[in-house]
Short mmCIF file of C-alpha atoms in Angstrom, two decimals:
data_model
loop_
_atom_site.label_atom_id
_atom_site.label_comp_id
_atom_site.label_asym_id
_atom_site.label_seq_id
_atom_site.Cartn_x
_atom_site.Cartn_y
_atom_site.Cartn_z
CA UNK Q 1 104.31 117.81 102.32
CA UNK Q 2 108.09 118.27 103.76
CA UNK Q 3 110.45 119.44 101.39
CA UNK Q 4 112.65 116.65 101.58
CA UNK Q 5 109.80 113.96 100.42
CA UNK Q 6 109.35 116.04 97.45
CA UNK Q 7 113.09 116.02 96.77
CA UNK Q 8 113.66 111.70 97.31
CA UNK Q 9 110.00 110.28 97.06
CA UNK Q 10 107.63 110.06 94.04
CA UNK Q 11 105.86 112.88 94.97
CA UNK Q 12 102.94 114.23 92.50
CA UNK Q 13 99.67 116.16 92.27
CA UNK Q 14 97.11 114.39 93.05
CA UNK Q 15 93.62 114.26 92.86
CA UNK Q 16 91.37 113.91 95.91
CA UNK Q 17 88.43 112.53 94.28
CA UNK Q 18 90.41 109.83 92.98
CA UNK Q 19 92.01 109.34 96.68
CA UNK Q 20 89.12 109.05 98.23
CA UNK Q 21 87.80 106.55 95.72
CA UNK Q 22 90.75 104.16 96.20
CA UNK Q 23 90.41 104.84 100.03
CA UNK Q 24 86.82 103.71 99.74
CA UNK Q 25 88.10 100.28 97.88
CA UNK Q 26 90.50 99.80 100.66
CA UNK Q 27 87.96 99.96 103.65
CA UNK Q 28 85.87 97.94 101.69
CA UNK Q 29 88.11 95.32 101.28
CA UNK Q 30 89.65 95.35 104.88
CA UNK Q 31 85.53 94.93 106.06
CA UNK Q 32 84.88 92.35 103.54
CA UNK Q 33 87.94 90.35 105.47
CA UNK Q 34 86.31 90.35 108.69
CA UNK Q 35 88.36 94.03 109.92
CA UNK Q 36 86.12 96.42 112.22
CA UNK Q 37 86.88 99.77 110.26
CA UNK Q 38 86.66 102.69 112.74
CA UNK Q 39 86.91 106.26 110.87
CA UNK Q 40 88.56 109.26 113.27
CA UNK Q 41 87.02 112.62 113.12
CA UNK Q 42 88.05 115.03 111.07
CA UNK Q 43 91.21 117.30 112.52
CA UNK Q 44 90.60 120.75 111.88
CA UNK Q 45 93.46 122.49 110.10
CA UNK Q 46 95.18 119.43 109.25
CA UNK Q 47 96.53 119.26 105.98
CA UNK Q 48 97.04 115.59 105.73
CA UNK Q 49 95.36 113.54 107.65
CA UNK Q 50 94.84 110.00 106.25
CA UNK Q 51 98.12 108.48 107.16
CA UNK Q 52 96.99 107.76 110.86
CA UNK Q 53 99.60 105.18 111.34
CA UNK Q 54 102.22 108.23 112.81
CA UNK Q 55 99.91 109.84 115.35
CA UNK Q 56 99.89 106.75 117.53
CA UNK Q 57 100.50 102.94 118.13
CA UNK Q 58 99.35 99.61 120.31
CA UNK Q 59 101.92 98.31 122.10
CA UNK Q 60 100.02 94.88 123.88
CA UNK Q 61 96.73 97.01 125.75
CA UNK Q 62 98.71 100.27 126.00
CA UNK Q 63 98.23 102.88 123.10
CA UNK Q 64 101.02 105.42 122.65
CA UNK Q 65 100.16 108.85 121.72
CA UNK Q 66 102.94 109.43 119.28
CA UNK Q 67 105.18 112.94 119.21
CA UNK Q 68 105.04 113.97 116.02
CA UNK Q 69 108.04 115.52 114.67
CA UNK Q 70 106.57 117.78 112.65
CA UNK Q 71 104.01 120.86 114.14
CA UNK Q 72 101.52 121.10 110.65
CA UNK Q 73 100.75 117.24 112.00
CA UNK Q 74 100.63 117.27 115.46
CA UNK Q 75 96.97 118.34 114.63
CA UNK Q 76 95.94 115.45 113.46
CA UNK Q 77 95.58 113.99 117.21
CA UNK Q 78 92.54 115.68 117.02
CA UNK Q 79 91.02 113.28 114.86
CA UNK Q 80 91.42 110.38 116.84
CA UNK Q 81 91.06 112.37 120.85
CA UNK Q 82 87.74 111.19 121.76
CA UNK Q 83 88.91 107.36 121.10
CA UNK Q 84 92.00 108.06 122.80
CA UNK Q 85 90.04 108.98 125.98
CA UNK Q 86 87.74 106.06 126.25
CA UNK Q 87 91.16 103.79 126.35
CA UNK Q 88 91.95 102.56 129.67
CA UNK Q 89 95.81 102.42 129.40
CA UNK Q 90 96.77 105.46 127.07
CA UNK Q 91 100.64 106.80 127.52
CA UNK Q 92 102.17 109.92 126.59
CA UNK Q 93 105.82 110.44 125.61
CA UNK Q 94 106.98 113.43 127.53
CA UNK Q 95 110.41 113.90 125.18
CA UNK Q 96 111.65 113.68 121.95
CA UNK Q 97 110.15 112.83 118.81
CA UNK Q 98 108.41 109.09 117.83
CA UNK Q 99 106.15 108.29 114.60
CA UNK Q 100 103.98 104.98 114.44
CA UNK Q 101 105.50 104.40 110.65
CA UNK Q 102 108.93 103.81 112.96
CA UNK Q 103 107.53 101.44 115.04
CA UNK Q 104 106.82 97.38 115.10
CA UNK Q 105 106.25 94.67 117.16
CA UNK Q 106 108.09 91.41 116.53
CA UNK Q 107 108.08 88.79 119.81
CA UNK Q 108 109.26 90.38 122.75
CA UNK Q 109 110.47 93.72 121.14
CA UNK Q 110 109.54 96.90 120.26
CA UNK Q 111 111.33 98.00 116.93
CA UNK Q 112 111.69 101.86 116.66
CA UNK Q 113 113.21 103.17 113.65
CA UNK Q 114 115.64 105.90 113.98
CA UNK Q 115 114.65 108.31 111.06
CA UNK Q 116 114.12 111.87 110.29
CA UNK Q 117 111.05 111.91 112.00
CA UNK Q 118 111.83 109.34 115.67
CA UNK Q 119 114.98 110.76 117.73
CA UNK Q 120 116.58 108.89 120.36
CA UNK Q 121 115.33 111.08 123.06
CA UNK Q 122 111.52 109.20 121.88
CA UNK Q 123 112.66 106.02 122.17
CA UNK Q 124 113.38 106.45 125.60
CA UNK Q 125 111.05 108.21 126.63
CA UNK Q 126 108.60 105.37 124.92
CA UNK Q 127 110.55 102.58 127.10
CA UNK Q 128 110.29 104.72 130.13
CA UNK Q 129 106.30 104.98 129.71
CA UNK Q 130 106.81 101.09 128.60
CA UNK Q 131 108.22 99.91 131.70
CA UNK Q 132 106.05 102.31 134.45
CA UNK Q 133 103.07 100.69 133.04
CA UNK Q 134 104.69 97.19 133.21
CA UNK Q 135 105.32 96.10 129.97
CA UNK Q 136 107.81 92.96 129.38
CA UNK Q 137 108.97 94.30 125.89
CA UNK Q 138 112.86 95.30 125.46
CA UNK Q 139 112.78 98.56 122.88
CA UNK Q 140 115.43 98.03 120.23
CA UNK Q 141 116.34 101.25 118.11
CA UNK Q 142 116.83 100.74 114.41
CA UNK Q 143 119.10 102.74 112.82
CA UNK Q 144 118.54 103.38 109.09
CA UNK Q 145 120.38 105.92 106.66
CA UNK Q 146 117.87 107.55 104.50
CA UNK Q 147 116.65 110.97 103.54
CA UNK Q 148 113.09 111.71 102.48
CA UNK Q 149 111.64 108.57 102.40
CA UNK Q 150 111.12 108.83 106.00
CA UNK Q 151 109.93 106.04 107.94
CA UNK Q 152 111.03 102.94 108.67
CA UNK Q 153 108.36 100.70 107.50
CA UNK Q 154 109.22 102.20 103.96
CA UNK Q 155 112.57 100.24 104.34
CA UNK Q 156 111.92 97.09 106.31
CA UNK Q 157 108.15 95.44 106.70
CA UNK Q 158 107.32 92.48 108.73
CA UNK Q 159 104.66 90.57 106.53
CA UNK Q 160 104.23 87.31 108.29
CA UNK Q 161 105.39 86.30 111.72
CA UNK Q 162 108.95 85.48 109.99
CA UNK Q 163 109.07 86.85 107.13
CA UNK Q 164 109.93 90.22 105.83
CA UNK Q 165 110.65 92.89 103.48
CA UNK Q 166 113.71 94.57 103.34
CA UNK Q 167 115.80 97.43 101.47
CA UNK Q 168 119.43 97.03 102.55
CA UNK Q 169 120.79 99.60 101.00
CA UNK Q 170 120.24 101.87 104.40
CA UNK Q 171 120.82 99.56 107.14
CA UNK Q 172 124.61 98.66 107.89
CA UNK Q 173 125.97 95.12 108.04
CA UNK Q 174 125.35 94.23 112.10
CA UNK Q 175 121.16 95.40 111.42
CA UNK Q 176 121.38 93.32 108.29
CA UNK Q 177 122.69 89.81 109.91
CA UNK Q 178 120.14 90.87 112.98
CA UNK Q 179 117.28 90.93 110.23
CA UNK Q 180 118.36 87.68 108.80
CA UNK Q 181 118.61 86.15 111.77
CA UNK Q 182 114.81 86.84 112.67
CA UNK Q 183 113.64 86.64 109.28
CA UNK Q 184 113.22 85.64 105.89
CA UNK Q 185 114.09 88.40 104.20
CA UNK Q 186 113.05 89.50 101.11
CA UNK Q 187 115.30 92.38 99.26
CA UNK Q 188 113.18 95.26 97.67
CA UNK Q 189 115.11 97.06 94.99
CA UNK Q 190 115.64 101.02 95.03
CA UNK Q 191 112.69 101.56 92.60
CA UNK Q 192 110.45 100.01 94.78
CA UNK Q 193 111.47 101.76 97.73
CA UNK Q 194 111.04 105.04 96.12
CA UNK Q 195 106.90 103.94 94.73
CA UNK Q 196 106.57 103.17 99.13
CA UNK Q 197 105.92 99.41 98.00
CA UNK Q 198 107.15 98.12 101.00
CA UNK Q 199 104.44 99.42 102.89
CA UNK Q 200 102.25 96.75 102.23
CA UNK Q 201 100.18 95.67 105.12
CA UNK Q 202 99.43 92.66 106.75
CA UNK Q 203 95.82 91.39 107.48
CA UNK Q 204 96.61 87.94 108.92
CA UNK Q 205 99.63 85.59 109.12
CA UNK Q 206 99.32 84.37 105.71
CA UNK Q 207 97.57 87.06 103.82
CA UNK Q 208 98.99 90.58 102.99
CA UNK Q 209 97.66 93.55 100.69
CA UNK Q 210 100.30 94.56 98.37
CA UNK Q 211 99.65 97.78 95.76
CA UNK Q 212 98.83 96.78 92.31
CA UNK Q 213 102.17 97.29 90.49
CA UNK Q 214 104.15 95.31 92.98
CA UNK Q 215 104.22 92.19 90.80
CA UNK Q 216 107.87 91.12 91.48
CA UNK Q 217 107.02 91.65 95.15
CA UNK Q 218 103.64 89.86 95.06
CA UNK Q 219 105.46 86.44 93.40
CA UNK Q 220 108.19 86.75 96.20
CA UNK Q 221 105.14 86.42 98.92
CA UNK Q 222 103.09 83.71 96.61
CA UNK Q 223 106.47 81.90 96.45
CA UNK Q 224 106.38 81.72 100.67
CA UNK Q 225 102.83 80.49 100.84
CA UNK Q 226 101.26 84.09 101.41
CA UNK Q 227 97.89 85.11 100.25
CA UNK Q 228 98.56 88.15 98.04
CA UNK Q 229 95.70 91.01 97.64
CA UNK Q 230 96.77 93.47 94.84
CA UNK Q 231 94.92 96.51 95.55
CA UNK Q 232 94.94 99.88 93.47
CA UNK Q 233 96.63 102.49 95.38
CA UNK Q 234 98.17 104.79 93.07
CA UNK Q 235 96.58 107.68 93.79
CA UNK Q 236 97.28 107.56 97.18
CA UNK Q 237 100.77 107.02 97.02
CA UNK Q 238 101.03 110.38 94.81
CA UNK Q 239 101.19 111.45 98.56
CA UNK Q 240 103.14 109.62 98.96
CA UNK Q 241 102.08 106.72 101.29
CA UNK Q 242 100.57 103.15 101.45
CA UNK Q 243 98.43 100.68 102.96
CA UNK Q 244 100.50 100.83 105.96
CA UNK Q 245 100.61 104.13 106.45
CA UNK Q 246 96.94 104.53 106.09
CA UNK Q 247 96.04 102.35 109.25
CA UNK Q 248 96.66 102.37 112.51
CA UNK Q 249 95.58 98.85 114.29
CA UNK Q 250 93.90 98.78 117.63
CA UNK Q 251 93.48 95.11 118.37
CA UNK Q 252 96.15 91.91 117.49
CA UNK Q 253 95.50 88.40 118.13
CA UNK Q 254 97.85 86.46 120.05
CA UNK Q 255 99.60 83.85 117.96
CA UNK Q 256 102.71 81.50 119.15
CA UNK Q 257 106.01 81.22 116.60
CA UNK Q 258 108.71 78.58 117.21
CA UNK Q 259 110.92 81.22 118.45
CA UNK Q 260 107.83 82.54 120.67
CA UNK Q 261 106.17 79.22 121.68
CA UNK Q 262 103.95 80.82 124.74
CA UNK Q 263 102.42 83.48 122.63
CA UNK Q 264 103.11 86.97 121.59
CA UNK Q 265 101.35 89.81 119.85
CA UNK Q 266 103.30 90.85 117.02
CA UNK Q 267 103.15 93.43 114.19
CA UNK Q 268 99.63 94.66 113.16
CA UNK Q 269 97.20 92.05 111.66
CA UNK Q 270 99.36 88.81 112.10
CA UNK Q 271 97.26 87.41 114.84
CA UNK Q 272 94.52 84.95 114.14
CA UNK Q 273 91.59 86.88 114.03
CA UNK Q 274 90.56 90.16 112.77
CA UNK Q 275 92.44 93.59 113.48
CA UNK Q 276 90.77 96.75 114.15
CA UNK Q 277 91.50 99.60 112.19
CA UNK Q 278 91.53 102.88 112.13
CA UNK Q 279 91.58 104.90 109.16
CA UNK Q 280 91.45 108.82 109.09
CA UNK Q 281 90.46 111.24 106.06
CA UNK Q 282 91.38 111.24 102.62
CA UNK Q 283 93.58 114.05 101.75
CA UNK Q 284 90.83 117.47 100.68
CA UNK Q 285 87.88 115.53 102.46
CA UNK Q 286 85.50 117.79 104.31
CA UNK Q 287 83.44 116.94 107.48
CA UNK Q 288 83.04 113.13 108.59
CA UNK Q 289 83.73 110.06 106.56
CA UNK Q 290 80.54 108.11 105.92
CA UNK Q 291 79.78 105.06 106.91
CA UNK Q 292 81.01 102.88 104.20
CA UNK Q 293 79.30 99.39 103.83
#
């Protein structure tokens, strides 16, 4: 784990037995909702391998091979190669530095978190692969002030197609009346920051899995309409990490929003019909996931 996660997250020892158990509850749940659960290979050498969401991202029918920033994880690709291959439009950023826990969809952008772990050089080289293959999406950079907790859906989470968490302690005053003008925002205090309960995840437009604990969180959603899951993911987010982190969606529905009448794919699992997932090793697992039914 990077030294700076241990110095500003909650990390603690954890135990992989336990991790996998609450893994196993996870892809249980995400198959019992109607999500195809695809498990990766295991990456040999890797030393963390479950958070899958970094090593890549869907943008519409291209995936994006991320660049991870740091070497001990650029590994991990090799977990999901073979997949990677069979996909018909696959790019690869040729510069810089780009994570999929920086990056979301929301109408007809491409939000990229600026953060210890994306550099600007990656976001252009990701709109530069973006617009050879065609794409109509404009990439917008997000810039965030935070060290340690290192992503950017650990500060800002798009939960429905409007609607969203937010910690605005790190984002200045122009990215917070650009949030509030595309969503409902929800604050998130420091505390929950820090336990990575933003990083909740989003299974349909109305329905979102949210970790146990987050009860002030969970009556903010119920409040909007939204189906709340609680799930038990303490353990995992020892790491630390969430449900977020922990998937990395293949497939979105098209839905249409008032501000997106036509029809747009937006952040992973807000369509209206099931995502695909793909969800890589618990942290100490050996060999090849089972099949979990």
């Amino acid at each position: 784990m990077l030294a700076r996660q241990h110095e500003t997250s909650r990390w603690r020892p954890y135990l992989p037995d336990r991790v996998r158990a609450q893994q196993h509850r996870f892809i249980e749940l995400l198959r019992c909702r109607g999500v195809e659960v695809i498990l990766a290979d295991q990456a040999p050498a890797s030393y963390c391998q479950h958070y899958t969401r970094d090593i890549g991202f869907v943008v519409d029918d291209v995936f994006v091979v991320s660049r991870l920033h740091s070497r001990r994880r650029q590994r991990e690709f090799a977990g999901i190669r073979n997949l990677v291959e069979r996909i018909e439009r696959a790019a690869y950023l040729d510069a810089g530095t780009i994570e999929g826990g920086d990056v979301m969809l929301h109408d007809g952008l491409v939000l990229v978190g600026l953060s210890e772990e994306s550099s600007p050089a990656g976001v252009d080289a990701l709109r530069y692969q973006l617009d050879r293959l065609g794409s109509s999406r404009t990439v917008r950079p997000i810039q965030f002030d935070c060290s340690g907790i290192v992503h950017l859906d650990d500060h800002f989470n798009i939960v429905a197609p409007e609607v969203a968490l937010v910690n605005p302690r790190v984002f200045d005053d122009a990215q917070m009346r650009w949030f509030a003008a595309q969503f409902d925002l929800i604050p998130v205090t420091a505390a929950e920051t820090v336990a990575v309960e933003v990083n909740v995840l989003a299974l349909a437009p109305g329905v979102v899995v949210v970790a146990e604990r987050s009860e002030r969180i969970a009556a903010e959603l119920d409040a909007r309409g939204i189906e709340v899951i609680p799930v038990d993911y303490s353990e995992v987010t020892r790491i630390p990490g969430a449900f977020r982190c922990s998937t990395l969606p293949l497939a979105r529905a098209t839905i249409t929003t008032p501000s997106s009448p036509t029809g747009q794919q937006l952040e992973g699992g807000l369509g209206d019909s099931p995502t695909v997932d793909l969800d890589l090793q618990p942290a100490g697992a050996g060999g090849k996931s089972p099949a979990r039914r």
